[in-house]
Coordinates of C-alpha atoms in Angstrom, one line a residue:
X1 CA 69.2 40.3 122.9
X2 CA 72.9 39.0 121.9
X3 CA 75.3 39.2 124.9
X4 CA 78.0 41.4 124.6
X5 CA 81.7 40.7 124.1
X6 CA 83.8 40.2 127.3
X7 CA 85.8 44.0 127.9
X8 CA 88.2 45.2 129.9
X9 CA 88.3 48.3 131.7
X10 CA 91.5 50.0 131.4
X11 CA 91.0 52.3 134.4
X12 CA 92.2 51.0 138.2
X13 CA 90.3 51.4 141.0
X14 CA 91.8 48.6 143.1
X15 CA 93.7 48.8 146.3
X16 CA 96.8 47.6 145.2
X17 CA 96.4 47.4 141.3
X18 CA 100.0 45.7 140.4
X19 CA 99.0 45.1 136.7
X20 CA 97.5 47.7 133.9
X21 CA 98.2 50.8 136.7
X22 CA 97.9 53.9 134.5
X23 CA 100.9 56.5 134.5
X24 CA 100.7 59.8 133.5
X25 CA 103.1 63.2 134.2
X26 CA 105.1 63.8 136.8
X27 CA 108.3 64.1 134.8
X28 CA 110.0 67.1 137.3
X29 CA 109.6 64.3 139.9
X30 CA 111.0 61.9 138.4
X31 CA 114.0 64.2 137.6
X32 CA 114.1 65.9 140.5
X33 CA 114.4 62.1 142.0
X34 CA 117.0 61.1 139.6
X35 CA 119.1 64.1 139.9
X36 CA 119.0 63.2 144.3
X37 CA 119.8 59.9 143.6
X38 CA 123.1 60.7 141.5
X39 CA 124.3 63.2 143.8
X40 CA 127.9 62.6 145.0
X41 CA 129.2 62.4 148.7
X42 CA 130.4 66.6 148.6
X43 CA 126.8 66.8 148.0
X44 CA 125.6 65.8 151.1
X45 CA 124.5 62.9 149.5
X46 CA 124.1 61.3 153.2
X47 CA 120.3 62.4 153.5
X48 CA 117.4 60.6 152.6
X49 CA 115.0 60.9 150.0
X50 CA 111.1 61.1 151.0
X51 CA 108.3 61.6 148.7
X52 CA 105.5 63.5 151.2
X53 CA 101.7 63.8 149.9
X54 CA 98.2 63.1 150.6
X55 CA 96.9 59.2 150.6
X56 CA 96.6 58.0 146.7
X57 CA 97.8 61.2 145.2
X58 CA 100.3 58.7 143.1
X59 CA 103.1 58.2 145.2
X60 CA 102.9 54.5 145.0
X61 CA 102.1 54.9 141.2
X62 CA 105.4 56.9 140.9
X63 CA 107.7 53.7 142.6
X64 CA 105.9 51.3 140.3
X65 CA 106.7 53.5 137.3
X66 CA 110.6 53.7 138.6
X67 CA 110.2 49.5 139.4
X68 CA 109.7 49.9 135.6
X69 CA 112.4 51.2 134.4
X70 CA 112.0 54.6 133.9
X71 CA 114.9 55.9 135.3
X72 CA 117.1 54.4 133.0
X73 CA 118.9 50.9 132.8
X74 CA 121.8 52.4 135.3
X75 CA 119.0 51.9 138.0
X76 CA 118.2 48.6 139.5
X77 CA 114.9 49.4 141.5
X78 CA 113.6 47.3 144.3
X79 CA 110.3 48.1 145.8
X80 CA 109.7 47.2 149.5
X81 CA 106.4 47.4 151.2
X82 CA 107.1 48.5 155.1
X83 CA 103.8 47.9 155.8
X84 CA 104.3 44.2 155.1
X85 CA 107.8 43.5 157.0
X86 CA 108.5 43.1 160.3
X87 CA 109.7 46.2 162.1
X88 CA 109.2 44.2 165.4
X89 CA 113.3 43.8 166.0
X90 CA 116.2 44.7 163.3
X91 CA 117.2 41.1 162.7
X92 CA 113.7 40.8 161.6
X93 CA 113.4 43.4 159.6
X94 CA 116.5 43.6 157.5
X95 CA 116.5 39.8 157.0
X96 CA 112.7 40.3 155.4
X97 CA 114.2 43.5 153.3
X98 CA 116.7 40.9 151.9
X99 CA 114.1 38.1 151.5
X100 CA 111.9 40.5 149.3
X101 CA 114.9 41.9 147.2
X102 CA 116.4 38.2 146.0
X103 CA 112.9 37.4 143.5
X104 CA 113.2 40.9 142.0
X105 CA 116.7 40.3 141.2
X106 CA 116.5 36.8 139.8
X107 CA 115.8 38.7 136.1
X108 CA 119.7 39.7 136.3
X109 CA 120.9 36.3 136.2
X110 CA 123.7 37.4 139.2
X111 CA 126.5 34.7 139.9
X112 CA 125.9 35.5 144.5
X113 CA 124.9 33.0 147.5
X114 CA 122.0 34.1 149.2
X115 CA 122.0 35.6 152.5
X116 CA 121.5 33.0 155.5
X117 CA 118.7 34.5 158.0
X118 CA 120.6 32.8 161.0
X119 CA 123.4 35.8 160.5
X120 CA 120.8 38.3 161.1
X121 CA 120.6 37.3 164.8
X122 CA 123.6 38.7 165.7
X123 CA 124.3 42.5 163.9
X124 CA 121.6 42.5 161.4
X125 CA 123.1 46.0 159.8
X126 CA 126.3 44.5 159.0
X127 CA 125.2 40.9 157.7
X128 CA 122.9 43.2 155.4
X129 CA 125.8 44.7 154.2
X130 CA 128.2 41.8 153.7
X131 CA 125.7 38.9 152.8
X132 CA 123.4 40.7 150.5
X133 CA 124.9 44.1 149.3
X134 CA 128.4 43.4 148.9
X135 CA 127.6 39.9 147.3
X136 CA 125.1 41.9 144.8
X137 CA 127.7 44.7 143.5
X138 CA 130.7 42.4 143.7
X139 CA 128.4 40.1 140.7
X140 CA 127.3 43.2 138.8
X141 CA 130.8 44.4 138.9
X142 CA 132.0 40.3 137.4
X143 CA 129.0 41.0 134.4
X144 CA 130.6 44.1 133.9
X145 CA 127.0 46.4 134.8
X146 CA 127.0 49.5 135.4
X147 CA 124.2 49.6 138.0
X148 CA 123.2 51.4 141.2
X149 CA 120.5 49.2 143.8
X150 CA 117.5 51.6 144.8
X151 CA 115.5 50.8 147.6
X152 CA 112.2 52.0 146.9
X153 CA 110.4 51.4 150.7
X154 CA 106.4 52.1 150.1
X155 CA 104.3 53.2 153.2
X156 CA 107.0 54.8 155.4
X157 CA 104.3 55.7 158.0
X158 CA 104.4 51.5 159.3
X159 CA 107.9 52.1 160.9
X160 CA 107.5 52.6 164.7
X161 CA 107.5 56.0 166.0
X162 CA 110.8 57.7 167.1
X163 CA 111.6 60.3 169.9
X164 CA 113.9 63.7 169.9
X165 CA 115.4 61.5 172.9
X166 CA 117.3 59.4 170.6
X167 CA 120.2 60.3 168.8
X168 CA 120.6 56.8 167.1
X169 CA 117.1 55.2 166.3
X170 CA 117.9 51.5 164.4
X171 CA 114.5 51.9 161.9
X172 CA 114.2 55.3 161.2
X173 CA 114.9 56.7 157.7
X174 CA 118.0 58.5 158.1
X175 CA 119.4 55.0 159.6
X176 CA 118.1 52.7 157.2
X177 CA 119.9 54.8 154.7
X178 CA 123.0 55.1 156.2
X179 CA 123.3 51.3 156.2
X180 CA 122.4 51.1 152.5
X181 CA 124.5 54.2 151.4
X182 CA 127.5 53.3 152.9
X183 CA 130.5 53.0 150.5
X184 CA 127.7 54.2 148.0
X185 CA 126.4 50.3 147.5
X186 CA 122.8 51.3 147.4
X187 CA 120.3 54.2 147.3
X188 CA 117.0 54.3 149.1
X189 CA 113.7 56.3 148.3
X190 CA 111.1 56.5 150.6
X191 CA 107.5 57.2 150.6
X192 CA 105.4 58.9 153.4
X193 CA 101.6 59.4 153.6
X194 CA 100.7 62.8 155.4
X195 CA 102.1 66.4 154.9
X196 CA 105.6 67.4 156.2
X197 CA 104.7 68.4 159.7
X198 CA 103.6 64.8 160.5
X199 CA 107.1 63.8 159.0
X200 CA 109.0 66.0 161.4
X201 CA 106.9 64.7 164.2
X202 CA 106.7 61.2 163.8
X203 CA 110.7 60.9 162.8
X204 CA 112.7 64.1 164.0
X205 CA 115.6 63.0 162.3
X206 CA 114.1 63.9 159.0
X207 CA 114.7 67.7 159.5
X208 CA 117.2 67.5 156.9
X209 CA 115.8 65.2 154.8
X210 CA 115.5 65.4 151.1
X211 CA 111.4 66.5 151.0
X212 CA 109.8 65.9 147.1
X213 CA 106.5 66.8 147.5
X214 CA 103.8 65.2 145.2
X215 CA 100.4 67.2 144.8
X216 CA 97.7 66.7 142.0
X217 CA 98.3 66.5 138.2
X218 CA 98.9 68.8 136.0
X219 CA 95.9 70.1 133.8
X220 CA 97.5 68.2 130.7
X221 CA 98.3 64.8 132.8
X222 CA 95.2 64.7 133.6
X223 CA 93.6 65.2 131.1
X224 CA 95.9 62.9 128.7
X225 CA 94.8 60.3 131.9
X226 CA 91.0 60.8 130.9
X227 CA 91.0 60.8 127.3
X228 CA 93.7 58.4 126.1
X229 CA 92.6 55.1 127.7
X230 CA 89.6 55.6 126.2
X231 CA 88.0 53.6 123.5
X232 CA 85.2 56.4 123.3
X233 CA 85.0 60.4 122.3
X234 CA 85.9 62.1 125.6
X235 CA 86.1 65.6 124.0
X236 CA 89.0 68.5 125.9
X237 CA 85.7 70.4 127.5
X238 CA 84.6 67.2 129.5
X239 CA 87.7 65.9 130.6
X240 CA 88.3 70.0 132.3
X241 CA 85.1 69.4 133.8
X242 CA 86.6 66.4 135.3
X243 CA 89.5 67.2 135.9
X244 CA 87.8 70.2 137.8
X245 CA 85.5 68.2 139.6
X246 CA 88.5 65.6 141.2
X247 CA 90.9 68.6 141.9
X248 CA 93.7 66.4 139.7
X249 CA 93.7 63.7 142.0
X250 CA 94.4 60.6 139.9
X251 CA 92.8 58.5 142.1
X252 CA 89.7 60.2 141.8
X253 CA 90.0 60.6 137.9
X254 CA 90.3 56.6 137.4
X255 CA 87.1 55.8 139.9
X256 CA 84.9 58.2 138.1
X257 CA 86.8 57.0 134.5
X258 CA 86.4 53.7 135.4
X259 CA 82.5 54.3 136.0
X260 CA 81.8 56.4 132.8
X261 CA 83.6 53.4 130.8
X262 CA 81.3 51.2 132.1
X263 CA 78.1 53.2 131.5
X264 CA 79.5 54.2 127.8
X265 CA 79.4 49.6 127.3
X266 CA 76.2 49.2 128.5
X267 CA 74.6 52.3 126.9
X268 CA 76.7 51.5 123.4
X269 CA 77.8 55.3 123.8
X270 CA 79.8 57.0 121.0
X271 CA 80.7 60.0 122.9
X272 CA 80.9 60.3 126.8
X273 CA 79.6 64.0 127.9
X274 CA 79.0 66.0 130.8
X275 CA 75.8 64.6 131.3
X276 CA 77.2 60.7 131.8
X277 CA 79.5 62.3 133.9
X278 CA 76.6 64.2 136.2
X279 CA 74.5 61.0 135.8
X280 CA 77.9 58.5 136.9
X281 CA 78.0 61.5 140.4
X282 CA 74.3 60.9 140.9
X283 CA 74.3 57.6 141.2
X284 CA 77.7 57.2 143.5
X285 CA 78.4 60.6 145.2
X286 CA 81.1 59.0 146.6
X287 CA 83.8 58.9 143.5
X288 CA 84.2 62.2 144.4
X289 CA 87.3 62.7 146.9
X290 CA 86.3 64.4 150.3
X291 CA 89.3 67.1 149.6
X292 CA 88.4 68.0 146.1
X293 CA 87.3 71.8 145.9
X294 CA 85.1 72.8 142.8
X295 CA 85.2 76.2 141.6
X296 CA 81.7 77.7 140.6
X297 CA 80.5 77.9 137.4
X298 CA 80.7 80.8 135.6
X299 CA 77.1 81.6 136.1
X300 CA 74.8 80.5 138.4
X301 CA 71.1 79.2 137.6
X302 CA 68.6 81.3 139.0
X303 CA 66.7 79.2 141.9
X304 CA 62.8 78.6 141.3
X305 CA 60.8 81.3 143.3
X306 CA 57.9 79.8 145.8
X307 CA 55.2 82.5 144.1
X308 CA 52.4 81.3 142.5
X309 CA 52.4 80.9 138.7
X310 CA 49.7 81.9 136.4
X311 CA 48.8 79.0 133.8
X312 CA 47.0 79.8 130.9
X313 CA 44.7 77.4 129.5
X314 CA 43.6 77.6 125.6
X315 CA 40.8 76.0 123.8
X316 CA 41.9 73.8 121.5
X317 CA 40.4 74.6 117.9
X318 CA 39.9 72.0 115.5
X319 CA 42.1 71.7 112.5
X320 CA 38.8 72.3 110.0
X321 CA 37.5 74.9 111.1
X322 CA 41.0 76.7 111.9
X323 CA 41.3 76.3 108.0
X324 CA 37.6 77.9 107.6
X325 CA 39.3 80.5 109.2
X326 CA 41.9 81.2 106.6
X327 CA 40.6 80.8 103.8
X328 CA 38.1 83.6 104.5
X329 CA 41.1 85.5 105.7
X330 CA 42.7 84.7 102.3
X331 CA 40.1 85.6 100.1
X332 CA 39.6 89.2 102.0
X333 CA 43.0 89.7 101.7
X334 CA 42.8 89.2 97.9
X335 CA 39.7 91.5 97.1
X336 CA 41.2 94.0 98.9
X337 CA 44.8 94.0 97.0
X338 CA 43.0 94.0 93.8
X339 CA 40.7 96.5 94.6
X340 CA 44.2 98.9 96.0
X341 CA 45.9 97.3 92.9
X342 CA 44.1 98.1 90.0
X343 CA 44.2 101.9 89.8
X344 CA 48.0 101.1 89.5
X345 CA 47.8 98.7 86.2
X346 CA 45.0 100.7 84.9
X347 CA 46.6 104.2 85.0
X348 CA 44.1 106.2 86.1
X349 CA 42.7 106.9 89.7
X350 CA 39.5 106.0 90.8
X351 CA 38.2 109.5 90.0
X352 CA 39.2 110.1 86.9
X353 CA 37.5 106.0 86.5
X354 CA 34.6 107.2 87.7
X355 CA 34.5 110.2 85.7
X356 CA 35.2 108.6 82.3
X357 CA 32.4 105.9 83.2
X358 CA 30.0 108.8 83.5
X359 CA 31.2 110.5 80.0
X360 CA 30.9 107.4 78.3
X361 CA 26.7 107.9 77.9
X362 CA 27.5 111.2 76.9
X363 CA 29.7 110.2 74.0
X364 CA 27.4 107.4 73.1
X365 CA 24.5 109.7 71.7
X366 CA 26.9 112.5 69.4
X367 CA 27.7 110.5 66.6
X368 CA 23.6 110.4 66.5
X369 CA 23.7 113.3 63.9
X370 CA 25.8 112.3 61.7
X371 CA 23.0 110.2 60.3
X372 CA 21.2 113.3 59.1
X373 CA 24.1 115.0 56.7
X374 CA 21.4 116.8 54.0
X375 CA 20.1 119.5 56.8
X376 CA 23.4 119.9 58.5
X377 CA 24.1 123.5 59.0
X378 CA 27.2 125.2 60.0
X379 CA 26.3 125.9 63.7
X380 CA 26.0 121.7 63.9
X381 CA 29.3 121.1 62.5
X382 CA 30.7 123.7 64.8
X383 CA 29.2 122.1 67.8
X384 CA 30.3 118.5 66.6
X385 CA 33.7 119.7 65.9
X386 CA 35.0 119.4 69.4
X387 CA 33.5 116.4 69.7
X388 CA 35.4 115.2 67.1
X389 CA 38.4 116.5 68.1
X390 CA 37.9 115.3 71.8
X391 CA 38.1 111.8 69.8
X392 CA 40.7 112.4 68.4
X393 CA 42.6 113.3 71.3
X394 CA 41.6 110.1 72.7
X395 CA 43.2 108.3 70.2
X396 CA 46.2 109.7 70.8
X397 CA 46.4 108.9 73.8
X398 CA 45.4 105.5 73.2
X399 CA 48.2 105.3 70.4
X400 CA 50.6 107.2 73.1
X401 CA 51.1 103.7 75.2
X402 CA 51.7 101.6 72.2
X403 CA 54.9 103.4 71.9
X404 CA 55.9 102.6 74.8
X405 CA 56.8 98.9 75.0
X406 CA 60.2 100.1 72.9
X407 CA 61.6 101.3 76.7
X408 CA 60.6 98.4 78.3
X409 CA 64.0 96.2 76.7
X410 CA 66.0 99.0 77.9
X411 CA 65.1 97.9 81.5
X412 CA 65.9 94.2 81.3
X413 CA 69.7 94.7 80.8
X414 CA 69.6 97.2 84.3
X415 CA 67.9 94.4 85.8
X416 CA 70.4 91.5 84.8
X417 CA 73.5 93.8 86.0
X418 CA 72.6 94.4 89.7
X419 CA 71.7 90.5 90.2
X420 CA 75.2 89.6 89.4
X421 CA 77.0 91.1 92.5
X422 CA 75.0 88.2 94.8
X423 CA 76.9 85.8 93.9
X424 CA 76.8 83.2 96.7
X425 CA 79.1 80.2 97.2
X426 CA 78.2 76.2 96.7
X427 CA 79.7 75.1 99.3
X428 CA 80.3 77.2 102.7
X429 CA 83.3 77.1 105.0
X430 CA 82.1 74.8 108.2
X431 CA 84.1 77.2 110.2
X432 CA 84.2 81.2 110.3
X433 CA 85.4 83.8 112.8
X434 CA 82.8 87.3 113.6
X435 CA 85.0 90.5 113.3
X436 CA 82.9 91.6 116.1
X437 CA 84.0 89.6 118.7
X438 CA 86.4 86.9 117.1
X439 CA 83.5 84.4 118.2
X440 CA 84.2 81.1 116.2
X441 CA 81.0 80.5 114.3
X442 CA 79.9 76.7 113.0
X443 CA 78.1 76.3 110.1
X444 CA 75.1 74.4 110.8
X445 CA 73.6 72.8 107.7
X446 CA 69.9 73.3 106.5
X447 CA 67.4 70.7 107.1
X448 CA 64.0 70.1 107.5
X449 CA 61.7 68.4 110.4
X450 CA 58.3 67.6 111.7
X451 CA 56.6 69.6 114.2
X452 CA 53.0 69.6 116.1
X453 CA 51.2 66.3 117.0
X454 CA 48.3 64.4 114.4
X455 CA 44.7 64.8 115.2
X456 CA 44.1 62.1 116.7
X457 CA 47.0 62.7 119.3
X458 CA 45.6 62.5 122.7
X459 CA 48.3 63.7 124.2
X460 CA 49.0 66.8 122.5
X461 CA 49.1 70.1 124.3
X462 CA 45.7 72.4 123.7
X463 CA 47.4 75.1 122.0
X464 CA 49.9 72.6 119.6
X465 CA 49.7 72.9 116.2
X466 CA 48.8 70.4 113.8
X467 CA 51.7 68.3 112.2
X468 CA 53.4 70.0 109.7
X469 CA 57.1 70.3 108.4
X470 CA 59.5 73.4 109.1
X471 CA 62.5 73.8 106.7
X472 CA 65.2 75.9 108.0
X473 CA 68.1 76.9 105.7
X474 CA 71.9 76.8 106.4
X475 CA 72.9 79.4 109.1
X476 CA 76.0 79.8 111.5
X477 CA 76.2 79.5 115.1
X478 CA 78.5 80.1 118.0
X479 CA 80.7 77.7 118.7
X480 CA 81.3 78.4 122.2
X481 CA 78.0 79.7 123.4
X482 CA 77.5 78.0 126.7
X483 CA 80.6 76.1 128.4
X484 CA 80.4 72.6 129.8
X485 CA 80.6 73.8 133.5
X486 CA 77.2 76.0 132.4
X487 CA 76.0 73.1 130.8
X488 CA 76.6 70.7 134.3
X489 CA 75.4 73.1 136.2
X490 CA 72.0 73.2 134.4
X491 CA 71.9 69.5 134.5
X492 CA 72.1 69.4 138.4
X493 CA 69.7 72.2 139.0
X494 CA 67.3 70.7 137.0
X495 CA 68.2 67.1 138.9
X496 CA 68.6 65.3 135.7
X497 CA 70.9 63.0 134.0

């Protein structure tokens, strides 16, 4: 067996996937974002931005996407991780802040002397301000950029708790951007993992924050996420049932993408369907998020009842004596259609057959006389008179039918016109709509296979035929006859892949 070529999956399931991260969607958030950014100071521009949702619902995914430019060349992201600064003291932690801005800023080719961590010591806030973020805009300002710093800080739930006691806490949000805001230098966007509540609670002076919340994908992300990353058929139907199953999460939708990809290389698949994507869930349950609520199907497979079942057994019969069988079926079935069959070709019915094979002896003897014509008398001739005529009736009769094949080209031109109303096409339309119920109908082609087992099959069933080939002309079909949720369900109820 060759080895296969070296792939690569384009679907992410690692922690922190900095490369290759899939983006799909979310364009009102990024808007929204942009148009909170941009806002002006009679705007109450002084209030922070925080993106609340569930953990990997894409908020990180959306501050990578920004890091990226999609905001728009005014922007000049910087990402921060809290969760790997020092929050321990300020000095500490807006010295690392600047420490992790200077690399991602190195691609602007800016003419500004590094900040000098000793100057943190004293009143870390303002050294930010005049060693990193006045340096920065005064060398944008000498290339002649028009650009705006962001902050984008990832993981907002590593800063320390704060209290309702305190009125000025050094490392909550509202603080952090009051230090980058101020005389509009800088911009800040958070992130926070949790709902709203916990925001409130764990940093009261978010009350008047600027809240973006971020929930699942829309049904078209999601689905664009599924399908177009993939080097194999993932039809619309499947990736609802997926989408379905994961509740939108994109998270979820690249762990159980990221599985089916690798089943469809080592299988060699040419489509992906519902059942890889039952058989990926059946061998890890766990690519399914905890949160994710599936609807039901649309029906629901009847569960197997605990009576007792009757099983009928039948006798095989072999495949001669089977065809014994028929033929002496056959050959009744012919006797008696001739036998019904040949009053109708003969004319007559079986009575008037029987009586004319009775008269025939009868007739046989009468032209007996005739060989005596010296002695005839007139009372002979008068008796052999009908007799005579009687024959001649029959001939004219007999001649009566040979008149008749005149009518029969009279019939052939009848017969010609009412065939030419079926007039059926070569070539069928694959695709057709009932007036009934507006059901799409396929045009399934015809075809022929092989059905029944040989005779020498051991391990055919007692009552299977014998081998033999079934033709089935071209016929339509409904499209949509069963969904793919009907089809899944089947497939787990019956606890197969």
């Amino acid at each position: 067996m060759s080895e296969q070529p070296p792939h690569m999956n384009p679907y992410s399931v690692a922690e922190n996937a900095l490369d290759g991260r899939l983006f799909y969607g979310r364009q009102a958030i990024l808007q929204q974002i942009s148009q909170l950014i941009f806002l002006n100071k009679g705007d109450d521009a002084g209030q922070p931005v925080i993106l609340v949702g569930p953990p990997r619902i894409g908020k990180t995914a959306l501050l990578r996407h920004i890091q990226d430019g999609d905001l728009g060349p005014t922007i000049l992201p910087i990402i921060i991780n809290l969760a790997q600064i020092a929050t321990d003291s300020l000095s500490a932690f807006y010295w690392d802040v600047a420490k992790t801005a200077v690399p991602q800023l190195t691609s602007l080719n800016l003419d500004y002397t590094p900040p000098d961590q000793a100057a943190f010591i004293g009143n870390p806030q303002t050294t930010f301000q005049e060693q990193f973020l006045q340096p920065v805009n005064d060398a944008l300002a000498d290339k002649q950029t028009s650009g705006k710093l962001l902050f984008l800080f990832d993981n907002l739930q590593a800063l320390p708790q704060t209290s309702d006691e305190e009125t000025a806490v050094p490392l909550s949000p509202a603080a952090i951007h009051n230090v980058l805001n101020q005389d509009e230098m800088a911009a800040c966007l958070f992130t926070w993992q949790g709902d709203t509540a916990s925001l409130h609670q764990t940093h009261p002076d978010c009350h008047t924050a600027r809240i973006i919340e971020v929930g699942p994908l829309s049904e078209e992300a999601a689905i664009a996420l599924i399908r177009q990353p993939a080097s194999t058929i993932i039809v619309r139907d499947v990736a609802a049932y997926i989408v379905q199953l994961t509740g939108g999460q994109p998270y979820a939708i690249q762990k159980i993408c990221h599985a089916l990809y690798e089943r469809q290389y080592r299988l060699q698949l040419n489509q992906i369907t519902a059942a890889d994507v039952n058989a990926v869930l059946i061998t890890d349950p766990s690519l399914l998020p905890e949160t994710a609520v599936t609807e039901p199907p649309v029906f629901a497979i009847a569960p197997e009842s605990g009576g007792r079942r009757t099983v009928r057994h039948v006798r095989r019969v072999p495949p001669r004596q089977r065809n014994a069988f028929l033929a002496v079926g056959i050959i009744a079935v012919i006797v008696l259609a001739v036998i019904l069959l040949f009053p109708v070709f003969t004319g007559k019915s079986a009575s008037q057959q029987l009586a004319s094979a009775l008269e025939d002896p009868t007739i046989t003897p009468t032209p007996l006389p005739t060989t005596t014509p010296e002695p005839v008398t007139p009372e002979i001739i008068e008796i052999e008179v009908p007799v005579t005529a009687e024959i001649v009736v029959t001939a004219v009769t007999v001649i009566a039918p040979t008149e008749t094949p005149p009518a029969t080209p009279t019939s052939t031109p009848t017969a010609t016109a009412t065939a030419t109303p079926t007039v059926r096409p070569n070539v069928l339309p694959t695709l057709i709509t009932r007036e009934q119920d507006q059901m799409p109908m396929v045009l399934i082609p015809a075809g022929a296979f092989i059905m029944g087992s040989p005779e020498d099959d051991f391990r055919a069933a007692p009552d299977e035929m014998p081998q033999h080939e079934v033709a089935l002309d071209e016929f339509y079909m409904d499209k949509y006859e069963v969904n793919i949720e009907q089809y899944a369900s089947f497939l787990n109820r019956l606890g197969r892949s």
